[in-house]
Short mmCIF file of C-alpha atoms in Angstrom, two decimals:
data_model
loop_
_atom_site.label_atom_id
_atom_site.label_comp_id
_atom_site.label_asym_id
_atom_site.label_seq_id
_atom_site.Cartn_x
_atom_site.Cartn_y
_atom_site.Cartn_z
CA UNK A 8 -161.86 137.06 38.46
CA UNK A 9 -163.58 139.29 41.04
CA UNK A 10 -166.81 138.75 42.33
CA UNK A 11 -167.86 142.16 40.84
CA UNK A 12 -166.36 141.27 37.58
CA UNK A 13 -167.92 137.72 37.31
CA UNK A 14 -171.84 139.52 38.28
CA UNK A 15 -170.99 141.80 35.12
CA UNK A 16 -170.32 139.34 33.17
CA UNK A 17 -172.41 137.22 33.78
CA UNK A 18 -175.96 139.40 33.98
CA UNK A 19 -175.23 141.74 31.27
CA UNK A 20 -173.72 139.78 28.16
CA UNK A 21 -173.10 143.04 26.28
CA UNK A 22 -170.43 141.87 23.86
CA UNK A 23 -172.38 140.00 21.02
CA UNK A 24 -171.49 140.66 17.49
CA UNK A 25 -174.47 142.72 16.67
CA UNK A 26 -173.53 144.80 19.84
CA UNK A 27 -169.90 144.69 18.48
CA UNK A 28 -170.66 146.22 15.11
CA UNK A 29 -173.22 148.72 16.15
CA UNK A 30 -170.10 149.79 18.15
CA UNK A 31 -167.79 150.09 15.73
CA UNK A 32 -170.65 151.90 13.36
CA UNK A 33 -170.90 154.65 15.86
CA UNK A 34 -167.07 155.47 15.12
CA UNK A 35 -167.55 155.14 11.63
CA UNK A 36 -170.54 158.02 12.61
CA UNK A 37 -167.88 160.17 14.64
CA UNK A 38 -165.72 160.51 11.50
CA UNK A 39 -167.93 163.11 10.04
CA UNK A 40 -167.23 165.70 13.07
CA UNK A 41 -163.94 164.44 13.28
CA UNK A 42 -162.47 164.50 9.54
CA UNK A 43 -165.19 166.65 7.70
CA UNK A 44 -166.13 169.35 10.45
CA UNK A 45 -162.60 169.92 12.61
CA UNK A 46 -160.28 168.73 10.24
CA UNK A 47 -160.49 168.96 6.36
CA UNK A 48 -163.67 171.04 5.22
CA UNK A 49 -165.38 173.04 8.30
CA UNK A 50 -162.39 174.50 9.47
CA UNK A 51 -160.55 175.46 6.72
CA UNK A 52 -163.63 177.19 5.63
CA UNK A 53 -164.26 179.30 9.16
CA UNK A 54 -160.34 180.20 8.53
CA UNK A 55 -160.54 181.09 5.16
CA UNK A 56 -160.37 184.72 3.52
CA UNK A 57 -164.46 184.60 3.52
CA UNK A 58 -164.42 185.90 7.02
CA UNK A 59 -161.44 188.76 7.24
CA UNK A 60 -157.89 187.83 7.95
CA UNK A 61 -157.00 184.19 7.95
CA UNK A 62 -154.45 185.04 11.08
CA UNK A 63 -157.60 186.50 12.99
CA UNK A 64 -159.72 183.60 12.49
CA UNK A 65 -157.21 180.78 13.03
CA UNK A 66 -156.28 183.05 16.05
CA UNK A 67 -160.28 183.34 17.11
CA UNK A 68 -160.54 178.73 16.54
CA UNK A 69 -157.49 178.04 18.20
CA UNK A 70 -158.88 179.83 21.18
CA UNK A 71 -162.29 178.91 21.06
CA UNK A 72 -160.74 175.42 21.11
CA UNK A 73 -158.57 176.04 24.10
CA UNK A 74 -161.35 176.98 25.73
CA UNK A 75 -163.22 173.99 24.65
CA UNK A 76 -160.71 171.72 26.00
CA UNK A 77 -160.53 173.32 29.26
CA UNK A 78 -164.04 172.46 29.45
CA UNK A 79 -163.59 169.03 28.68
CA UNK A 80 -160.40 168.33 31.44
CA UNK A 81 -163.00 170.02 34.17
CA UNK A 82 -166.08 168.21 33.22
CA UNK A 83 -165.08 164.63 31.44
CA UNK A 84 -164.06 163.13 33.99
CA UNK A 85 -166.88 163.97 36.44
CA UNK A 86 -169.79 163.47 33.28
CA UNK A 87 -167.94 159.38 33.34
CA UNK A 88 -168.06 159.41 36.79
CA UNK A 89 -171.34 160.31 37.13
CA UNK A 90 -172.63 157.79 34.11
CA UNK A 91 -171.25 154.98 35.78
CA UNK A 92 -172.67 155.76 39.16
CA UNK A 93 -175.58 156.32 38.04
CA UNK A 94 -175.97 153.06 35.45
CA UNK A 95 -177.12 155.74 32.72
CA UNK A 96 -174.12 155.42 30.57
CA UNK A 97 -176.43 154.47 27.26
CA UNK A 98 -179.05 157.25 28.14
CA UNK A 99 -175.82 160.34 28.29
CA UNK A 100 -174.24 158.70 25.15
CA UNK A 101 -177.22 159.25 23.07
CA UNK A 102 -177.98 162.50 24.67
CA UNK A 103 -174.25 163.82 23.91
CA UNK A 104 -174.15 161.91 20.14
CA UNK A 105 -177.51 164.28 19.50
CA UNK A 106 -176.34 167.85 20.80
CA UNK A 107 -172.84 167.04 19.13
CA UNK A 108 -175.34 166.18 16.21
CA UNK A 109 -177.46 169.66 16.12
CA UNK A 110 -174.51 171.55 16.70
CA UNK A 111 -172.77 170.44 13.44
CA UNK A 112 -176.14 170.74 12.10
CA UNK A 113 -176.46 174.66 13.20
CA UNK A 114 -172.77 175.30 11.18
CA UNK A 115 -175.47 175.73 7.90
CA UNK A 116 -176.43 179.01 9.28
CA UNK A 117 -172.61 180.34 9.12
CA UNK A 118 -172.87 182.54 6.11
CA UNK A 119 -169.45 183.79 4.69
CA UNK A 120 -169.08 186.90 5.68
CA UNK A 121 -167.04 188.05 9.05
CA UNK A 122 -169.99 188.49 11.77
CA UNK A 123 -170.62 185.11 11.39
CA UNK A 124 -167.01 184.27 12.50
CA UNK A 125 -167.94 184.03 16.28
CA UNK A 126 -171.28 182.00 15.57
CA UNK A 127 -169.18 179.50 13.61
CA UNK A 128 -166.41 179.20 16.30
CA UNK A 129 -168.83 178.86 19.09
CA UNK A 130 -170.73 175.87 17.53
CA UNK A 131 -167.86 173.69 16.29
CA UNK A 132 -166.13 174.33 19.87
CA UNK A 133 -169.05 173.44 21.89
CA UNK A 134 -169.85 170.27 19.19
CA UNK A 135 -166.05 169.49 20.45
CA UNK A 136 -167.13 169.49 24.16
CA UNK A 137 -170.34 167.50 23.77
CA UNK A 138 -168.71 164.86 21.18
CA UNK A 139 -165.54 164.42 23.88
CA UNK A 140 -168.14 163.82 26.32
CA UNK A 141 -169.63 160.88 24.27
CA UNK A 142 -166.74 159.18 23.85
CA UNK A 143 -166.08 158.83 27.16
CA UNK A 144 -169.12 156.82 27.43
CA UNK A 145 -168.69 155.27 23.80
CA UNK A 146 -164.59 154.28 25.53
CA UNK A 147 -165.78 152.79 28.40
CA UNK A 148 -168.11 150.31 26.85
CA UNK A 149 -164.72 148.47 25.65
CA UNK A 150 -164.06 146.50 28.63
CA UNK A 151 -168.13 145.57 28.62
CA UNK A 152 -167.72 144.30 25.01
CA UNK A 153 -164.78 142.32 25.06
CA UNK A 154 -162.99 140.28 26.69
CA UNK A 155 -158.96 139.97 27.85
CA UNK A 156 -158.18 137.74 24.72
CA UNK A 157 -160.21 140.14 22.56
CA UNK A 158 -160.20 143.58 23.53
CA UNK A 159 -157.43 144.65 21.24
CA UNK A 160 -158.81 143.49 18.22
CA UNK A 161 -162.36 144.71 18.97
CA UNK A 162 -160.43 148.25 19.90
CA UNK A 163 -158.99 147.92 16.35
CA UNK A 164 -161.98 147.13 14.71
CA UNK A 165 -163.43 150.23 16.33
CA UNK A 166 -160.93 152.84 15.00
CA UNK A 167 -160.42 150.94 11.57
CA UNK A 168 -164.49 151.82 11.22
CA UNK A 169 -163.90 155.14 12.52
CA UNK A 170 -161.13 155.40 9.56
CA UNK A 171 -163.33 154.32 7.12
CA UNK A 172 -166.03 155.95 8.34
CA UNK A 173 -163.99 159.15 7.30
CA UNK A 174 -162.87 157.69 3.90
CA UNK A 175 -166.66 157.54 2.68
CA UNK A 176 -167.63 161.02 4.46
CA UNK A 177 -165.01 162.97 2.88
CA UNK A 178 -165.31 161.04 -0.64
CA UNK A 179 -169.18 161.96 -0.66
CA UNK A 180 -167.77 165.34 0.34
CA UNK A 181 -165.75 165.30 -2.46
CA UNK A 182 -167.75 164.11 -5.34
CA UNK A 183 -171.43 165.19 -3.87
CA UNK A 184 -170.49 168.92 -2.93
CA UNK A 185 -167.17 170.15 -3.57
CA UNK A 186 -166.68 168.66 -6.94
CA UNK A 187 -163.64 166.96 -8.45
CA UNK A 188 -162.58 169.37 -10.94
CA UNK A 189 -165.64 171.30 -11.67
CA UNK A 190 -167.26 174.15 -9.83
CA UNK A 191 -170.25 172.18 -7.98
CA UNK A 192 -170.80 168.37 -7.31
CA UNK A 193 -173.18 165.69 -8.73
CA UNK A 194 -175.82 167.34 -6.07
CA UNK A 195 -175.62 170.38 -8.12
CA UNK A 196 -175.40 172.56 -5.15
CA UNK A 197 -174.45 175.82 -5.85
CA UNK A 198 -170.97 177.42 -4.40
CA UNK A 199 -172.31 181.00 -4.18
CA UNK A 200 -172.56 182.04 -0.78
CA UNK A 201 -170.59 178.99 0.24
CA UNK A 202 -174.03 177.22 0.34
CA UNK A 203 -172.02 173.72 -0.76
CA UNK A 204 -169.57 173.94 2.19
CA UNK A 205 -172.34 174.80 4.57
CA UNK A 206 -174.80 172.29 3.32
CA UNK A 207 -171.94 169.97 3.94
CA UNK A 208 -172.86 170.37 8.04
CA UNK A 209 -176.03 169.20 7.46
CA UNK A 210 -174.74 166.03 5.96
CA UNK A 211 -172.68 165.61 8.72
CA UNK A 212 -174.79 165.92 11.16
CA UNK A 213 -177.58 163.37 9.35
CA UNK A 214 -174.17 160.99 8.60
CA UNK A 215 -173.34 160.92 12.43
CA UNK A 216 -177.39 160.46 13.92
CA UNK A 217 -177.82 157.42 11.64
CA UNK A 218 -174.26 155.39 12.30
CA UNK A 219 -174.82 156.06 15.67
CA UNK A 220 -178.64 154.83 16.37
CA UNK A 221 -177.77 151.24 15.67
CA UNK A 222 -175.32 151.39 19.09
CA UNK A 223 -178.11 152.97 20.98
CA UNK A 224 -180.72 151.12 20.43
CA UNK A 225 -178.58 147.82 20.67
CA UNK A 226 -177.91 149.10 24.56
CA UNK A 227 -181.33 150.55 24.81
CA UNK A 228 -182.41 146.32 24.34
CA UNK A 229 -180.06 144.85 25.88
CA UNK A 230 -180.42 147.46 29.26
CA UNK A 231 -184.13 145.90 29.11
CA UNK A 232 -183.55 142.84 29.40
CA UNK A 233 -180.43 143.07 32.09
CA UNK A 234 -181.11 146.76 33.78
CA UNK A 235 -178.31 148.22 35.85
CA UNK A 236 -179.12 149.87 39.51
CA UNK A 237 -177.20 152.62 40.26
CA UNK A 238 -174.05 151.48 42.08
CA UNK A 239 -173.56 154.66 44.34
CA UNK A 240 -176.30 157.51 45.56
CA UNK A 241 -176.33 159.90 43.28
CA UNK A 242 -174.34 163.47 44.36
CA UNK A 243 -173.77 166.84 43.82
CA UNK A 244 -171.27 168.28 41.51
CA UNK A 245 -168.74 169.25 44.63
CA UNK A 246 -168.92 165.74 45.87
CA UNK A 247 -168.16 164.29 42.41
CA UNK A 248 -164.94 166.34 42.55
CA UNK A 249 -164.04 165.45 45.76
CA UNK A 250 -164.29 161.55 44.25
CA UNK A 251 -162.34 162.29 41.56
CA UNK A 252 -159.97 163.69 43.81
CA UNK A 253 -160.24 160.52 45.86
CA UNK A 254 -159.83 158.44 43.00
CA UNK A 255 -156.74 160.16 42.44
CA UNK A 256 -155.43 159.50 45.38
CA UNK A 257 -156.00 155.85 44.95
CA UNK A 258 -154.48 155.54 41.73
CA UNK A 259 -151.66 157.06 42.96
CA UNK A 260 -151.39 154.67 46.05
CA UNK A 261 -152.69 151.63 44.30
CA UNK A 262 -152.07 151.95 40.70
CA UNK A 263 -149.04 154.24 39.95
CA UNK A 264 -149.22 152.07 36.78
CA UNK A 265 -152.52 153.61 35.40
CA UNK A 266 -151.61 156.99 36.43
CA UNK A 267 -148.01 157.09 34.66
CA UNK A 268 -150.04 155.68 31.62
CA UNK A 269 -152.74 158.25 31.52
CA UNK A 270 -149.44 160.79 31.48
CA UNK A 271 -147.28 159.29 29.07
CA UNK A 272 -150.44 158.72 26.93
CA UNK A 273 -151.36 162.29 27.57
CA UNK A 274 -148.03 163.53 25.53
CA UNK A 275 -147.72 160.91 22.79
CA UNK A 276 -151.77 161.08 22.00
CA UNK A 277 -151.17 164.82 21.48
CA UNK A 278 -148.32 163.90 18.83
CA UNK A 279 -151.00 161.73 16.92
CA UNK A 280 -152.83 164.83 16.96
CA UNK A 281 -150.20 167.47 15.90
CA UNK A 282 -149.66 164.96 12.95
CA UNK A 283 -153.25 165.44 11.95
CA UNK A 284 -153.91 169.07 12.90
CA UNK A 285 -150.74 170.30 11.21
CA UNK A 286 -150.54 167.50 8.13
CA UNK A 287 -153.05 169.54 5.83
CA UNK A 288 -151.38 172.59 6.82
CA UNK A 289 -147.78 172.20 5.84
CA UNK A 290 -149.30 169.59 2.04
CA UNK A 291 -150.92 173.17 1.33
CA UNK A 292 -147.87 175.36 2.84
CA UNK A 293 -145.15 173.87 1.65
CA UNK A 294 -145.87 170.93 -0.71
CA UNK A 295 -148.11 173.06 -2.20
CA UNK A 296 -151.50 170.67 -2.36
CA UNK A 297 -154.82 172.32 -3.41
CA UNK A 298 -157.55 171.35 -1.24
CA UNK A 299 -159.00 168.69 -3.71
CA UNK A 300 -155.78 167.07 -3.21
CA UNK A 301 -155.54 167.30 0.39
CA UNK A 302 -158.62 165.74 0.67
CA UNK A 303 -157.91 163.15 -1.83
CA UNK A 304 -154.65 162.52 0.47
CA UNK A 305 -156.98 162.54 3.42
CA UNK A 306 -158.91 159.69 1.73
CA UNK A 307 -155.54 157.61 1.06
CA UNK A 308 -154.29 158.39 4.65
CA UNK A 309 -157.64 157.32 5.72
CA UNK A 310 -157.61 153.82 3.91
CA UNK A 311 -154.21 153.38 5.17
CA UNK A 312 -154.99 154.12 8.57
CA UNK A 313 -158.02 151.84 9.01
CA UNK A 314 -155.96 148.78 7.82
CA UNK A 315 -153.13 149.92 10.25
CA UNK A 316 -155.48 149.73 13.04
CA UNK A 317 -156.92 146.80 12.10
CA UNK A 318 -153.62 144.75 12.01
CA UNK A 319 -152.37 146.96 14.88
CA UNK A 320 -155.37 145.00 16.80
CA UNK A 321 -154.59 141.42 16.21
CA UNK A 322 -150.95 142.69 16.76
CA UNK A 323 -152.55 143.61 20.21
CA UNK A 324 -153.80 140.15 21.46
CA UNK A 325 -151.21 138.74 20.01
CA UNK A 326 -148.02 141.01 21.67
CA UNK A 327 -149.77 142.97 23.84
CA UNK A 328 -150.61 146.98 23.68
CA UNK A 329 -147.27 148.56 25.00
CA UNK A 330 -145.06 147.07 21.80
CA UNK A 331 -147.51 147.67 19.47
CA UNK A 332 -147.55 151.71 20.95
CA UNK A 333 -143.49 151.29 21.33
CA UNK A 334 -142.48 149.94 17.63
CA UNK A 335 -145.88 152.65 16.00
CA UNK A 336 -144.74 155.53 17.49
CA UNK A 337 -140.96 154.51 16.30
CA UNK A 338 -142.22 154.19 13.05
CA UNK A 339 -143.67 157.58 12.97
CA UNK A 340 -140.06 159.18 13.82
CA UNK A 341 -138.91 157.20 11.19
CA UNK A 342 -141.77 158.13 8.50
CA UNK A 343 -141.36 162.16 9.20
CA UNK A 344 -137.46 162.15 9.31
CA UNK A 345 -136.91 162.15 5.42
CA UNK A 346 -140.44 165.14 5.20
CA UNK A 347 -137.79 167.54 6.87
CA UNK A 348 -135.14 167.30 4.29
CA UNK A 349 -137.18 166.63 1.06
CA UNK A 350 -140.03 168.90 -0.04
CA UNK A 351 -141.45 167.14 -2.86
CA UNK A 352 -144.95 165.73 -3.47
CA UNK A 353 -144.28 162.44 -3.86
CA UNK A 354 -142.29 162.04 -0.64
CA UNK A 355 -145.17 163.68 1.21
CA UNK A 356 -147.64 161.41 -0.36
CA UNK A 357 -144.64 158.30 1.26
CA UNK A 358 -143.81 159.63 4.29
CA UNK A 359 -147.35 161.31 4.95
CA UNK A 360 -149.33 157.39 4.51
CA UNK A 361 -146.35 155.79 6.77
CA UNK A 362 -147.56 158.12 8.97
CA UNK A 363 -150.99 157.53 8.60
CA UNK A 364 -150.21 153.66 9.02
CA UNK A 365 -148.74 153.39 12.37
CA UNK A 366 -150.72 156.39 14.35
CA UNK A 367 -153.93 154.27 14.23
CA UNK A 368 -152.37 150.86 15.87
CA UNK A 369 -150.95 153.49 18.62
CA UNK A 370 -154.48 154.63 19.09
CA UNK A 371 -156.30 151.90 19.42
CA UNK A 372 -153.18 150.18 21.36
CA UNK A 373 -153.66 153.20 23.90
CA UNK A 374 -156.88 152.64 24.92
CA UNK A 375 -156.82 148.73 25.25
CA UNK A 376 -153.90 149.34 27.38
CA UNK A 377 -156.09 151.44 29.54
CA UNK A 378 -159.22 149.26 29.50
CA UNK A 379 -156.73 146.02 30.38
CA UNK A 380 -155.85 147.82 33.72
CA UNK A 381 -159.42 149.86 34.42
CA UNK A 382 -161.85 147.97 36.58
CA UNK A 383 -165.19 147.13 36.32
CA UNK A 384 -167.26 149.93 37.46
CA UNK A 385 -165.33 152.58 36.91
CA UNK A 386 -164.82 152.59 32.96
CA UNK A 387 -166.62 156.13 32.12
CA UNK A 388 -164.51 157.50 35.44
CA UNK A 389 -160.94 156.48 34.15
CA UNK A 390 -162.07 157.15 30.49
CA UNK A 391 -162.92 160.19 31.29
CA UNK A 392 -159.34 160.93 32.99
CA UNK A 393 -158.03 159.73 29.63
CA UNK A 394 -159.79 162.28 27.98
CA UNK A 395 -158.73 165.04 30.48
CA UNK A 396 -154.93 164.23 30.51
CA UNK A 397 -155.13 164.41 26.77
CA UNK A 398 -157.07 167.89 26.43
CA UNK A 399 -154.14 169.13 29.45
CA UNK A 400 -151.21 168.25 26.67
CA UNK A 401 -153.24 169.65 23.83
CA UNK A 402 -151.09 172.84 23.78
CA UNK A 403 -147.85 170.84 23.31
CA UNK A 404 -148.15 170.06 19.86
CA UNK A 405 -149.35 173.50 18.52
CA UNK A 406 -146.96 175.13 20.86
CA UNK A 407 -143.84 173.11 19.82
CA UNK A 408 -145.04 173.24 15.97
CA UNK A 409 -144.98 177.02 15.91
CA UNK A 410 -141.89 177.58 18.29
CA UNK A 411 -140.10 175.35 15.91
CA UNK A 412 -140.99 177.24 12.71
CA UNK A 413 -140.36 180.26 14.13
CA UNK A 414 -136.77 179.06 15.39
CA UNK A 415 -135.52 177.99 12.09
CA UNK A 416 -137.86 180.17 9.83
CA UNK A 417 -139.58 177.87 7.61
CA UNK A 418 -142.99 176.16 8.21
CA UNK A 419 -141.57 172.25 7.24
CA UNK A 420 -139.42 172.61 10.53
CA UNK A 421 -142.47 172.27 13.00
CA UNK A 422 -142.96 168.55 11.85
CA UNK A 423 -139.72 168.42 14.04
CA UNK A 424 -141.52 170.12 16.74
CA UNK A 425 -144.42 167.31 16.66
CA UNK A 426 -141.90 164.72 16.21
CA UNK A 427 -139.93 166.06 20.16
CA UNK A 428 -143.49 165.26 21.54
CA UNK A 429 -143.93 162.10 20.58
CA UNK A 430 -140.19 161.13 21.18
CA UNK A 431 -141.43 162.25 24.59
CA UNK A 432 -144.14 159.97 24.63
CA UNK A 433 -141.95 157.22 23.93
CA UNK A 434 -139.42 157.83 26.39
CA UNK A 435 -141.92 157.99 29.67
CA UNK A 436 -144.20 154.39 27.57
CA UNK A 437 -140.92 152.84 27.69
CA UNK A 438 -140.79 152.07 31.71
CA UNK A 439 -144.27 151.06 31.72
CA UNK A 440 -144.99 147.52 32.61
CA UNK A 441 -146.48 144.98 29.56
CA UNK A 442 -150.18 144.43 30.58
CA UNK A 443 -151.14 141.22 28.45
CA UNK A 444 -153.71 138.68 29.06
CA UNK A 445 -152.14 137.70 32.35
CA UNK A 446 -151.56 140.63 34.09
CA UNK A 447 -155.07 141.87 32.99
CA UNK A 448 -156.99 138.94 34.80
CA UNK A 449 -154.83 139.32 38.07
CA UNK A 450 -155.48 143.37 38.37
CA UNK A 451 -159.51 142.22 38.15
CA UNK A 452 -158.56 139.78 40.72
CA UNK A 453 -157.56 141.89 42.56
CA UNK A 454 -160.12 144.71 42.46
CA UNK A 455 -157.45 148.04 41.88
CA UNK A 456 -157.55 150.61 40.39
#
């Protein structure tokens, strides 16, 4: 092990179990902007019939998101970049986790009726900046909290709690505010002026700020007692591009490896989302779900997923990350194939949780793979590349899910669309190198990027 490497290890002894779950908690936190703000409830509402055309407003998201996620592929990796030099990684994490916070929080005020269209948009797209910001400082304290042996199970852990983080969100959703075949929930919140959807924010927002203080304050400690000095002077925004561009450069020269990852990654990440994006979408379209069962499925898929990643973890150690991304993301092909020639319920509810079982072992595989060949020091940087090489292949997905139902006329025939990306994925994984336990320790030893 490097000198660096062995310094880190030894001074700052950051992967303890309390440190471990406090992690994991603040991914069980993230679920309620990821499954009940962007995915299942906020969403759907902003594109409902409450504020003018559907088509406008799904037209109005989908670019506020774009825009978004521009944002993000200029900025994240800078913001990591930055973080690390500066040794303030736990001090932006909690300032990002809090604005992505108040900005779900703000969503209360968006009162069903169009003018507040644009208000909506604007908050959940800028809570989409700030929370992709965090988690490039939440990813990079991975390689910090485990070690070679461990990392993908503690990876799995961490999206298995993120998964069932979303399971109890979206079933307190459910029961507490929607209401399971009645007009209100057990809070008694009334649905007239939406006020149950939009008190849902709120909830999210609270949900989020208190899985996520045990993690900070765990770092907060533990930066006390073994405080980290700034490992470069700090510089101006143009200089921290010019280092990116640098660092660029040296992947490219040093580390092809990481840099083919981070693209083939890119692609097959933006599958996993596609399936998500798109899988409430064509229950309601074409299988004909009613939002109580969508979210119900969303609570199965959920379950499912969290066990997936869990297993897909100790499958991790065990294997190593690129089979467990290899044999998930053929599994996926496999799970969709039959949801393009039958359109009935129950195969949705089959195919649609065999999909749910093998994306989250392919996520959480991903980013071990990553943190197995990222040194110390520059965690936030490279995480943050992750996170821009993902947001640059967003518009594959959507764009391939559309072209596809308009090419054949039917909305079921964009699952094929998704399912070209991630055979793309596969295809560029498959030359990769395996990075196991061995190869990890040598590529600290060696001090690359």
């Amino acid at each position: 092990m490097s000198k660096h490497a062995k310094e880190q290890n030894e001074s700052a002894p950051l992967g303890t179990r309390g440190t471990i779950t406090a992690w994991a908690l603040w991914d069980a936190g993230g679920a309620s902007f990821n499954a009940v703000m962007t995915t299942f409830v906020f969403t759907v509402y902003l594109t409902s019939k409450a504020f003018g055309d559907p088509k406008d407003a799904s037209e109005m998201l989908s670019t506020g998101l774009a825009i978004a996620g521009l944002l993000i592929a200029l900025l994240a990796p800078v913001t990591g970049q930055r973080a690390d030099a500066s040794g303030q990684r736990t001090l932006w994490l909690a300032v990002n986790t809090f604005l992505t916070a108040v900005l779900m929080a703000l969503c209360f005020f968006t009162f069903p009726e169009p003018q507040w269209l644009l208000y909506g948009v604007t908050l959940i797209c800028a809570a989409n900046v700030m929370n992709e910001f965090a988690i490039v400082n939440y990813n990079a304290l991975l390689p910090e909290l485990s070690t070679p042996s461990t990392v993908g199970k503690i990876s799995g852990i961490g999206w298995s709690a993120g998964y069932f983080g979303g399971i109890i969100a979206l079933g307190i959703v459910l029961f507490a505010f929607v209401g399971l075949g009645s007009d209100t929930g057990f809070l008694g919140i009334s649905p007239d002026n939406s006020l149950n959807i939009r008190a849902v924010a709120i909830f999210s927002a609270v949900w989020s700020i208190v899985l996520s203080t045990p993690l900070v304050i765990a770092l907060y400690r533990h930066d006390r007692r073994h405080p980290k000095k700034p490992v470069a002077p700090k510089v101006g925004l143009i200089d921290s591009y010019k280092k990116l561009w640098a660092t660029l450069k040296a992947l490219y020269k040093d580390s092809p490896k990481t840099l083919a990852f981070l693209f083939a990654s890119a692609i097959f990440r933006d599958g996993f989302t596609g399936i998500f994006t798109f899988g409430g979408i064509v229950a309601a379209g074409t299988f004909g779900f009613s939002t109580t069962e969508i979210i119900i499925f969303a609570i199965a898929g959920n379950v499912v997923a969290g066990i997936g990643a869990l297993l897909g973890g100790k499958f991790d150690d065990l294997i190593g990350p690129k089979r467990v991304i290899v044999s998930s993301i053929v599994c996926l092909l496999i799970s969709a194939t039959p949801l393009l020639f039958i359109q009935n319920p129950i195969v949705f509810w089959i195919c649609g949780l065999g999909l749910c079982a093998f994306v989250g072992p392919a996520q959480s595989a991903s980013r071990t793979y990553l943190s197995r060949i990222t040194p110390p020091g520059h965690e936030g940087e490279i995480f943050g590349l992750y996170s821009t090489t993902g947001r640059a292949a967003a518009p594959l997905a959507p764009l391939l899910f559309g072209l596809f139902v308009w090419a054949f006329g039917a909305q079921i025939w964009g699952i094929l669309g998704i399912m070209v990306v991630l055979a793309a994925g596969l295809l560029l994984t498959l030359p990769l190198p395996r990075v196991h336990r061995k190869e990890h320790q040598e590529t600290l030893e060696k001090g690359q990027l």
